[in-house]
């Protein structure tokens, strides 16, 4: 298995351009020259992307968009194109985040279109999936995960699927301080890997990185990363402060 862990910070709708540059510069200083066994990414709001890319120049930290349209250009008010994101210096993009799904009504088909657009323009998609508390309590977790993974990857060929990163983010754990237990997270990740193996094949599923997201903090990252199917983290709140994200980047198992 060659899965290089990925620690990703999702800055959501936080930080001014100045604050974003400050945080990026501190991260660049701490990561210069020392990250061979893991990848690090941050996803700032669009207005800060170019400035953050500049601040991270020469460091191994990558920058991602928080969403993307499938078209190169056109009449799509409020959207951002994959070409624009690439021009600004991003290499990855977060898709289907639970806030996009539940606050802005994005569904599996739309998310699949976005994912195909990202792949067509060589941006690594991070496809977020995860059940709500209601769905978990009704015993529907696996059905939801299977549907979101399958529909999110509809018509995606194996060669492209190999580039995709999945993020398991149980909605009830996002921003609540309630992390999934290591067992709950591992169980979901293993299930998702099984879905990927059924859609493609086991060797491919074994190469796809599955990140955990939902109240990841300095004090739970080490034990989460020790689980065999957890290949990294998608961090919200704790990615906004240098000290906490720095500790998460430098997790120890
Ligand atoms: P928190 O880490 O703040 O729970 O957010 C998780 C998340 O949504 C990352 O995309």
PDB file of C-alpha atoms and ligand atoms in Angstrom:
ATOM      1  CA  UNK A   1       0.000   0.000   0.000  1.00  0.00           C
ATOM      2  CA  UNK A   2       1.422   3.338  -0.995  1.00  0.00           C
ATOM      3  CA  UNK A   3      -0.905   5.799   0.701  1.00  0.00           C
ATOM      4  CA  UNK A   4       0.894   8.965   1.670  1.00  0.00           C
ATOM      5  CA  UNK A   5      -1.006  10.624   4.540  1.00  0.00           C
ATOM      6  CA  UNK A   6      -2.605  13.969   3.757  1.00  0.00           C
ATOM      7  CA  UNK A   7      -3.302  16.559   6.446  1.00  0.00           C
ATOM      8  CA  UNK A   8      -5.671  19.159   5.026  1.00  0.00           C
ATOM      9  CA  UNK A   9      -6.934  22.391   6.546  1.00  0.00           C
ATOM     10  CA  UNK A  10     -10.327  23.646   5.429  1.00  0.00           C
ATOM     11  CA  UNK A  11     -10.468  27.311   6.338  1.00  0.00           C
ATOM     12  CA  UNK A  12     -14.140  27.562   5.292  1.00  0.00           C
ATOM     13  CA  UNK A  13     -15.367  31.218   5.300  1.00  0.00           C
ATOM     14  CA  UNK A  14     -12.746  32.456   7.763  1.00  0.00           C
ATOM     15  CA  UNK A  15      -9.746  34.822   7.826  1.00  0.00           C
ATOM     16  CA  UNK A  16      -9.091  38.084   6.022  1.00  0.00           C
ATOM     17  CA  UNK A  17      -6.480  38.085   3.259  1.00  0.00           C
ATOM     18  CA  UNK A  18      -3.966  39.473   5.717  1.00  0.00           C
ATOM     19  CA  UNK A  19      -4.732  36.834   8.352  1.00  0.00           C
ATOM     20  CA  UNK A  20      -4.642  34.093   5.741  1.00  0.00           C
ATOM     21  CA  UNK A  21      -1.197  35.195   4.546  1.00  0.00           C
ATOM     22  CA  UNK A  22       0.072  35.351   8.121  1.00  0.00           C
ATOM     23  CA  UNK A  23      -1.086  31.829   8.887  1.00  0.00           C
ATOM     24  CA  UNK A  24       0.287  30.511   5.592  1.00  0.00           C
ATOM     25  CA  UNK A  25       3.668  32.152   6.232  1.00  0.00           C
ATOM     26  CA  UNK A  26       3.943  30.573   9.683  1.00  0.00           C
ATOM     27  CA  UNK A  27       3.038  27.176   8.237  1.00  0.00           C
ATOM     28  CA  UNK A  28       5.567  27.610   5.429  1.00  0.00           C
ATOM     29  CA  UNK A  29       8.303  28.355   7.987  1.00  0.00           C
ATOM     30  CA  UNK A  30       7.521  25.301  10.042  1.00  0.00           C
ATOM     31  CA  UNK A  31       7.273  22.896   7.104  1.00  0.00           C
ATOM     32  CA  UNK A  32      10.243  23.954   5.009  1.00  0.00           C
ATOM     33  CA  UNK A  33      12.353  20.913   4.315  1.00  0.00           C
ATOM     34  CA  UNK A  34      10.705  18.395   6.633  1.00  0.00           C
ATOM     35  CA  UNK A  35       7.604  16.691   5.295  1.00  0.00           C
ATOM     36  CA  UNK A  36       8.730  13.720   3.250  1.00  0.00           C
ATOM     37  CA  UNK A  37       6.342  11.187   4.717  1.00  0.00           C
ATOM     38  CA  UNK A  38       3.160  13.271   4.566  1.00  0.00           C
ATOM     39  CA  UNK A  39       1.398  15.866   2.441  1.00  0.00           C
ATOM     40  CA  UNK A  40      -0.133  19.058   3.765  1.00  0.00           C
ATOM     41  CA  UNK A  41      -2.790  21.209   2.131  1.00  0.00           C
ATOM     42  CA  UNK A  42      -4.801  24.292   3.053  1.00  0.00           C
ATOM     43  CA  UNK A  43      -8.045  25.486   1.455  1.00  0.00           C
ATOM     44  CA  UNK A  44      -8.557  29.249   1.932  1.00  0.00           C
ATOM     45  CA  UNK A  45     -11.580  31.240   0.752  1.00  0.00           C
ATOM     46  CA  UNK A  46     -11.244  32.144  -2.957  1.00  0.00           C
ATOM     47  CA  UNK A  47     -10.286  35.747  -2.255  1.00  0.00           C
ATOM     48  CA  UNK A  48      -7.156  34.616  -0.406  1.00  0.00           C
ATOM     49  CA  UNK A  49      -6.082  31.773  -2.687  1.00  0.00           C
ATOM     50  CA  UNK A  50      -3.533  33.653  -4.814  1.00  0.00           C
ATOM     51  CA  UNK A  51      -2.006  35.426  -1.803  1.00  0.00           C
ATOM     52  CA  UNK A  52      -1.734  32.158   0.140  1.00  0.00           C
ATOM     53  CA  UNK A  53      -0.127  30.414  -2.838  1.00  0.00           C
ATOM     54  CA  UNK A  54       2.427  33.224  -2.928  1.00  0.00           C
ATOM     55  CA  UNK A  55       3.081  32.997   0.816  1.00  0.00           C
ATOM     56  CA  UNK A  56       3.621  29.223   0.518  1.00  0.00           C
ATOM     57  CA  UNK A  57       6.002  29.410  -2.433  1.00  0.00           C
ATOM     58  CA  UNK A  58       9.015  27.206  -1.823  1.00  0.00           C
ATOM     59  CA  UNK A  59       7.248  25.177   0.886  1.00  0.00           C
ATOM     60  CA  UNK A  60       5.746  21.717   0.267  1.00  0.00           C
ATOM     61  CA  UNK A  61       2.265  22.851   1.368  1.00  0.00           C
ATOM     62  CA  UNK A  62      -0.376  22.661  -1.342  1.00  0.00           C
ATOM     63  CA  UNK A  63      -3.403  24.892  -1.761  1.00  0.00           C
ATOM     64  CA  UNK A  64      -6.957  23.794  -2.612  1.00  0.00           C
ATOM     65  CA  UNK A  65     -10.213  25.426  -3.632  1.00  0.00           C
ATOM     66  CA  UNK A  66     -13.303  24.851  -1.492  1.00  0.00           C
ATOM     67  CA  UNK A  67     -15.492  24.046  -4.520  1.00  0.00           C
ATOM     68  CA  UNK A  68     -15.327  24.198  -8.313  1.00  0.00           C
ATOM     69  CA  UNK A  69     -17.575  24.416 -11.363  1.00  0.00           C
ATOM     70  CA  UNK A  70     -17.208  21.911 -14.234  1.00  0.00           C
ATOM     71  CA  UNK A  71     -17.021  24.523 -16.987  1.00  0.00           C
ATOM     72  CA  UNK A  72     -13.933  26.418 -18.022  1.00  0.00           C
ATOM     73  CA  UNK A  73     -15.790  29.726 -18.309  1.00  0.00           C
ATOM     74  CA  UNK A  74     -19.240  31.124 -18.987  1.00  0.00           C
ATOM     75  CA  UNK A  75     -22.403  32.473 -17.439  1.00  0.00           C
ATOM     76  CA  UNK A  76     -22.206  30.795 -14.036  1.00  0.00           C
ATOM     77  CA  UNK A  77     -22.567  33.631 -11.535  1.00  0.00           C
ATOM     78  CA  UNK A  78     -21.059  32.838  -8.170  1.00  0.00           C
ATOM     79  CA  UNK A  79     -19.015  29.901  -9.416  1.00  0.00           C
ATOM     80  CA  UNK A  80     -15.291  29.430  -9.931  1.00  0.00           C
ATOM     81  CA  UNK A  81     -13.807  27.486 -12.830  1.00  0.00           C
ATOM     82  CA  UNK A  82     -11.147  24.778 -12.623  1.00  0.00           C
ATOM     83  CA  UNK A  83      -8.972  26.807 -14.978  1.00  0.00           C
ATOM     84  CA  UNK A  84      -9.194  29.821 -12.677  1.00  0.00           C
ATOM     85  CA  UNK A  85      -8.341  27.728  -9.632  1.00  0.00           C
ATOM     86  CA  UNK A  86      -5.345  26.279 -11.440  1.00  0.00           C
ATOM     87  CA  UNK A  87      -4.224  29.680 -12.634  1.00  0.00           C
ATOM     88  CA  UNK A  88      -4.321  30.854  -9.010  1.00  0.00           C
ATOM     89  CA  UNK A  89      -1.995  27.987  -8.088  1.00  0.00           C
ATOM     90  CA  UNK A  90      -4.212  25.335  -6.488  1.00  0.00           C
ATOM     91  CA  UNK A  91      -3.665  21.628  -7.053  1.00  0.00           C
ATOM     92  CA  UNK A  92      -6.667  20.210  -5.198  1.00  0.00           C
ATOM     93  CA  UNK A  93     -10.312  20.990  -4.546  1.00  0.00           C
ATOM     94  CA  UNK A  94     -12.786  20.051  -1.804  1.00  0.00           C
ATOM     95  CA  UNK A  95     -16.117  18.801  -3.193  1.00  0.00           C
ATOM     96  CA  UNK A  96     -19.438  17.810  -1.657  1.00  0.00           C
ATOM     97  CA  UNK A  97     -18.583  19.191   1.757  1.00  0.00           C
ATOM     98  CA  UNK A  98     -21.487  18.666   4.151  1.00  0.00           C
ATOM     99  CA  UNK A  99     -21.996  22.433   4.343  1.00  0.00           C
ATOM    100  CA  UNK A 100     -22.430  22.491   0.544  1.00  0.00           C
ATOM    101  CA  UNK A 101     -24.813  19.542   0.747  1.00  0.00           C
ATOM    102  CA  UNK A 102     -26.884  20.627   3.739  1.00  0.00           C
ATOM    103  CA  UNK A 103     -26.817  24.449   3.717  1.00  0.00           C
ATOM    104  CA  UNK A 104     -26.657  25.027  -0.039  1.00  0.00           C
ATOM    105  CA  UNK A 105     -28.576  21.975  -1.230  1.00  0.00           C
ATOM    106  CA  UNK A 106     -25.899  20.393  -3.416  1.00  0.00           C
ATOM    107  CA  UNK A 107     -26.849  16.854  -4.385  1.00  0.00           C
ATOM    108  CA  UNK A 108     -24.894  13.835  -5.569  1.00  0.00           C
ATOM    109  CA  UNK A 109     -25.399  14.565  -9.287  1.00  0.00           C
ATOM    110  CA  UNK A 110     -24.166  18.126  -9.059  1.00  0.00           C
ATOM    111  CA  UNK A 111     -21.206  17.031  -6.949  1.00  0.00           C
ATOM    112  CA  UNK A 112     -20.374  14.342  -9.520  1.00  0.00           C
ATOM    113  CA  UNK A 113     -20.376  16.974 -12.282  1.00  0.00           C
ATOM    114  CA  UNK A 114     -18.019  19.133 -10.244  1.00  0.00           C
ATOM    115  CA  UNK A 115     -15.771  16.149  -9.595  1.00  0.00           C
ATOM    116  CA  UNK A 116     -15.577  15.312 -13.279  1.00  0.00           C
ATOM    117  CA  UNK A 117     -14.749  18.950 -14.028  1.00  0.00           C
ATOM    118  CA  UNK A 118     -11.943  18.917 -11.469  1.00  0.00           C
ATOM    119  CA  UNK A 119     -10.454  15.733 -12.938  1.00  0.00           C
ATOM    120  CA  UNK A 120     -10.714  17.053 -16.498  1.00  0.00           C
ATOM    121  CA  UNK A 121      -8.545  19.994 -15.518  1.00  0.00           C
ATOM    122  CA  UNK A 122      -6.133  18.034 -13.394  1.00  0.00           C
ATOM    123  CA  UNK A 123      -7.227  19.173  -9.956  1.00  0.00           C
ATOM    124  CA  UNK A 124      -7.226  16.439  -7.296  1.00  0.00           C
ATOM    125  CA  UNK A 125     -10.793  16.183  -5.964  1.00  0.00           C
ATOM    126  CA  UNK A 126     -11.404  15.570  -2.267  1.00  0.00           C
ATOM    127  CA  UNK A 127     -14.890  14.070  -2.242  1.00  0.00           C
ATOM    128  CA  UNK A 128     -16.562  14.541   1.147  1.00  0.00           C
ATOM    129  CA  UNK A 129     -19.145  12.070   2.349  1.00  0.00           C
ATOM    130  CA  UNK A 130     -20.828  11.532   5.693  1.00  0.00           C
ATOM    131  CA  UNK A 131     -24.077  10.770   7.476  1.00  0.00           C
ATOM    132  CA  UNK A 132     -26.165  13.084   9.645  1.00  0.00           C
ATOM    133  CA  UNK A 133     -26.982  12.206  13.260  1.00  0.00           C
ATOM    134  CA  UNK A 134     -30.515  11.171  12.225  1.00  0.00           C
ATOM    135  CA  UNK A 135     -29.156   8.875   9.556  1.00  0.00           C
ATOM    136  CA  UNK A 136     -26.732   7.289  12.031  1.00  0.00           C
ATOM    137  CA  UNK A 137     -29.469   6.797  14.633  1.00  0.00           C
ATOM    138  CA  UNK A 138     -31.703   5.189  12.008  1.00  0.00           C
ATOM    139  CA  UNK A 139     -28.937   2.750  11.103  1.00  0.00           C
ATOM    140  CA  UNK A 140     -28.572   4.276   7.625  1.00  0.00           C
ATOM    141  CA  UNK A 141     -24.885   5.246   7.844  1.00  0.00           C
ATOM    142  CA  UNK A 142     -23.582   2.626   5.428  1.00  0.00           C
ATOM    143  CA  UNK A 143     -26.414   3.242   2.923  1.00  0.00           C
ATOM    144  CA  UNK A 144     -25.637   6.966   2.903  1.00  0.00           C
ATOM    145  CA  UNK A 145     -21.903   6.408   2.502  1.00  0.00           C
ATOM    146  CA  UNK A 146     -22.405   3.875  -0.275  1.00  0.00           C
ATOM    147  CA  UNK A 147     -24.757   6.211  -2.136  1.00  0.00           C
ATOM    148  CA  UNK A 148     -22.562   9.298  -1.784  1.00  0.00           C
ATOM    149  CA  UNK A 149     -19.392   7.458  -2.856  1.00  0.00           C
ATOM    150  CA  UNK A 150     -21.060   5.602  -5.737  1.00  0.00           C
ATOM    151  CA  UNK A 151     -22.917   8.615  -7.123  1.00  0.00           C
ATOM    152  CA  UNK A 152     -20.013  10.947  -6.511  1.00  0.00           C
ATOM    153  CA  UNK A 153     -17.795   8.691  -8.624  1.00  0.00           C
ATOM    154  CA  UNK A 154     -20.374   7.901 -11.313  1.00  0.00           C
ATOM    155  CA  UNK A 155     -18.758   7.606 -14.768  1.00  0.00           C
ATOM    156  CA  UNK A 156     -15.298   8.099 -13.319  1.00  0.00           C
ATOM    157  CA  UNK A 157     -12.838   5.662 -14.915  1.00  0.00           C
ATOM    158  CA  UNK A 158     -10.423   3.699 -12.748  1.00  0.00           C
ATOM    159  CA  UNK A 159      -7.443   5.689 -13.974  1.00  0.00           C
ATOM    160  CA  UNK A 160      -9.092   8.895 -12.722  1.00  0.00           C
ATOM    161  CA  UNK A 161     -10.498   7.360  -9.539  1.00  0.00           C
ATOM    162  CA  UNK A 162      -6.932   6.589  -8.504  1.00  0.00           C
ATOM    163  CA  UNK A 163      -6.383  10.361  -8.199  1.00  0.00           C
ATOM    164  CA  UNK A 164      -9.407  11.011  -6.003  1.00  0.00           C
ATOM    165  CA  UNK A 165      -9.214  11.498  -2.240  1.00  0.00           C
ATOM    166  CA  UNK A 166     -12.276  10.672  -0.123  1.00  0.00           C
ATOM    167  CA  UNK A 167     -13.004  12.506   3.133  1.00  0.00           C
ATOM    168  CA  UNK A 168     -15.319  10.838   5.632  1.00  0.00           C
ATOM    169  CA  UNK A 169     -16.891  13.637   7.649  1.00  0.00           C
ATOM    170  CA  UNK A 170     -19.808  12.552   9.834  1.00  0.00           C
ATOM    171  CA  UNK A 171     -22.041  15.625   9.885  1.00  0.00           C
ATOM    172  CA  UNK A 172     -22.684  15.254  13.637  1.00  0.00           C
ATOM    173  CA  UNK A 173     -18.950  15.561  14.320  1.00  0.00           C
ATOM    174  CA  UNK A 174     -18.332  18.741  12.312  1.00  0.00           C
ATOM    175  CA  UNK A 175     -17.761  21.794  14.471  1.00  0.00           C
ATOM    176  CA  UNK A 176     -19.412  20.111  17.454  1.00  0.00           C
ATOM    177  CA  UNK A 177     -16.359  18.984  19.399  1.00  0.00           C
ATOM    178  CA  UNK A 178     -17.823  15.458  19.165  1.00  0.00           C
ATOM    179  CA  UNK A 179     -15.227  13.422  17.304  1.00  0.00           C
ATOM    180  CA  UNK A 180     -16.185  10.013  16.001  1.00  0.00           C
ATOM    181  CA  UNK A 181     -14.501   7.389  18.155  1.00  0.00           C
ATOM    182  CA  UNK A 182     -11.520   5.711  16.566  1.00  0.00           C
ATOM    183  CA  UNK A 183     -13.622   2.577  16.101  1.00  0.00           C
ATOM    184  CA  UNK A 184     -16.509   4.456  14.486  1.00  0.00           C
ATOM    185  CA  UNK A 185     -14.143   6.232  12.099  1.00  0.00           C
ATOM    186  CA  UNK A 186     -12.178   3.098  11.237  1.00  0.00           C
ATOM    187  CA  UNK A 187     -15.404   1.156  10.638  1.00  0.00           C
ATOM    188  CA  UNK A 188     -16.679   3.818   8.221  1.00  0.00           C
ATOM    189  CA  UNK A 189     -13.342   4.103   6.422  1.00  0.00           C
ATOM    190  CA  UNK A 190     -13.103   0.338   5.991  1.00  0.00           C
ATOM    191  CA  UNK A 191     -16.643   0.282   4.657  1.00  0.00           C
ATOM    192  CA  UNK A 192     -15.843   3.065   2.156  1.00  0.00           C
ATOM    193  CA  UNK A 193     -12.755   1.175   1.004  1.00  0.00           C
ATOM    194  CA  UNK A 194     -14.986  -1.848   0.420  1.00  0.00           C
ATOM    195  CA  UNK A 195     -17.348   0.280  -1.682  1.00  0.00           C
ATOM    196  CA  UNK A 196     -14.366   1.492  -3.736  1.00  0.00           C
ATOM    197  CA  UNK A 197     -13.179  -2.099  -4.179  1.00  0.00           C
ATOM    198  CA  UNK A 198     -16.625  -3.108  -5.444  1.00  0.00           C
ATOM    199  CA  UNK A 199     -16.768  -0.132  -7.843  1.00  0.00           C
ATOM    200  CA  UNK A 200     -13.228  -0.657  -9.150  1.00  0.00           C
ATOM    201  CA  UNK A 201     -10.933  -3.300  -7.725  1.00  0.00           C
ATOM    202  CA  UNK A 202      -9.223  -3.983  -4.444  1.00  0.00           C
ATOM    203  CA  UNK A 203      -5.753  -2.956  -5.583  1.00  0.00           C
ATOM    204  CA  UNK A 204      -7.119   0.414  -6.639  1.00  0.00           C
ATOM    205  CA  UNK A 205      -9.190   0.815  -3.450  1.00  0.00           C
ATOM    206  CA  UNK A 206      -6.041   0.139  -1.444  1.00  0.00           C
ATOM    207  CA  UNK A 207      -4.361   3.119  -3.117  1.00  0.00           C
ATOM    208  CA  UNK A 208      -7.124   5.685  -2.525  1.00  0.00           C
ATOM    209  CA  UNK A 209      -6.637   7.924   0.474  1.00  0.00           C
ATOM    210  CA  UNK A 210      -9.539   8.286   2.879  1.00  0.00           C
ATOM    211  CA  UNK A 211      -9.299  11.250   5.264  1.00  0.00           C
ATOM    212  CA  UNK A 212     -11.266  11.667   8.474  1.00  0.00           C
ATOM    213  CA  UNK A 213     -12.878  15.024   9.276  1.00  0.00           C
ATOM    214  CA  UNK A 214     -14.977  16.202  12.213  1.00  0.00           C
ATOM    215  CA  UNK A 215     -13.537  17.862  15.334  1.00  0.00           C
ATOM    216  CA  UNK A 216      -9.975  16.734  14.658  1.00  0.00           C
ATOM    217  CA  UNK A 217      -7.761  18.326  17.310  1.00  0.00           C
ATOM    218  CA  UNK A 218      -4.163  18.090  18.524  1.00  0.00           C
ATOM    219  CA  UNK A 219      -5.265  15.669  21.240  1.00  0.00           C
ATOM    220  CA  UNK A 220      -7.054  13.151  19.017  1.00  0.00           C
ATOM    221  CA  UNK A 221      -5.027  13.212  15.798  1.00  0.00           C
ATOM    222  CA  UNK A 222      -2.397  10.695  16.925  1.00  0.00           C
ATOM    223  CA  UNK A 223      -4.848   7.961  17.786  1.00  0.00           C
ATOM    224  CA  UNK A 224      -6.993   8.590  14.690  1.00  0.00           C
ATOM    225  CA  UNK A 225      -3.922   8.327  12.460  1.00  0.00           C
ATOM    226  CA  UNK A 226      -3.012   5.023  14.070  1.00  0.00           C
ATOM    227  CA  UNK A 227      -6.117   3.386  12.533  1.00  0.00           C
ATOM    228  CA  UNK A 228      -5.237   1.329   9.470  1.00  0.00           C
ATOM    229  CA  UNK A 229      -7.768   2.878   7.064  1.00  0.00           C
ATOM    230  CA  UNK A 230      -7.386   6.508   8.159  1.00  0.00           C
ATOM    231  CA  UNK A 231      -4.999   8.147   5.721  1.00  0.00           C
ATOM    232  CA  UNK A 232      -5.134  11.712   6.893  1.00  0.00           C
ATOM    233  CA  UNK A 233      -7.425  14.413   8.215  1.00  0.00           C
ATOM    234  CA  UNK A 234      -9.602  17.224   6.918  1.00  0.00           C
ATOM    235  CA  UNK A 235      -9.465  19.773   9.695  1.00  0.00           C
ATOM    236  CA  UNK A 236     -11.791  22.754  10.183  1.00  0.00           C
ATOM    237  CA  UNK A 237     -11.584  24.844  13.358  1.00  0.00           C
ATOM    238  CA  UNK A 238      -8.212  23.537  14.510  1.00  0.00           C
ATOM    239  CA  UNK A 239      -6.676  24.457  11.133  1.00  0.00           C
ATOM    240  CA  UNK A 240      -7.261  28.168  11.754  1.00  0.00           C
ATOM    241  CA  UNK A 241      -4.654  28.495  14.493  1.00  0.00           C
ATOM    242  CA  UNK A 242      -0.995  27.925  13.746  1.00  0.00           C
ATOM    243  CA  UNK A 243      -0.197  26.088  17.005  1.00  0.00           C
ATOM    244  CA  UNK A 244      -2.986  23.551  16.702  1.00  0.00           C
ATOM    245  CA  UNK A 245      -2.593  22.874  12.969  1.00  0.00           C
ATOM    246  CA  UNK A 246       1.164  22.619  13.359  1.00  0.00           C
ATOM    247  CA  UNK A 247       0.687  19.923  16.014  1.00  0.00           C
ATOM    248  CA  UNK A 248      -1.830  18.093  13.803  1.00  0.00           C
ATOM    249  CA  UNK A 249       0.550  18.210  10.817  1.00  0.00           C
ATOM    250  CA  UNK A 250       3.237  16.727  13.047  1.00  0.00           C
ATOM    251  CA  UNK A 251       1.052  13.894  14.363  1.00  0.00           C
ATOM    252  CA  UNK A 252       2.912  10.937  15.821  1.00  0.00           C
ATOM    253  CA  UNK A 253       1.854   7.313  15.759  1.00  0.00           C
TER     254      UNK A 253
HETATM  255  P1  LIG B   1     -14.179  20.884  12.341  1.00  0.00           P
HETATM  256  O1  LIG B   1     -12.777  20.334  12.377  1.00  0.00           O
HETATM  257  O2  LIG B   1     -14.278  22.299  12.746  1.00  0.00           O
HETATM  258  O3  LIG B   1     -15.133  19.970  13.032  1.00  0.00           O
HETATM  259  O4  LIG B   1     -14.615  20.873  10.769  1.00  0.00           O
HETATM  260  C1  LIG B   1     -14.450  19.729  10.024  1.00  0.00           C
HETATM  261  C2  LIG B   1     -14.687  20.038   8.594  1.00  0.00           C
HETATM  262  O5  LIG B   1     -15.803  20.310   8.194  1.00  0.00           O
HETATM  263  C3  LIG B   1     -13.531  20.027   7.688  1.00  0.00           C
HETATM  264  O6  LIG B   1     -13.926  20.094   6.363  1.00  0.00           O
END
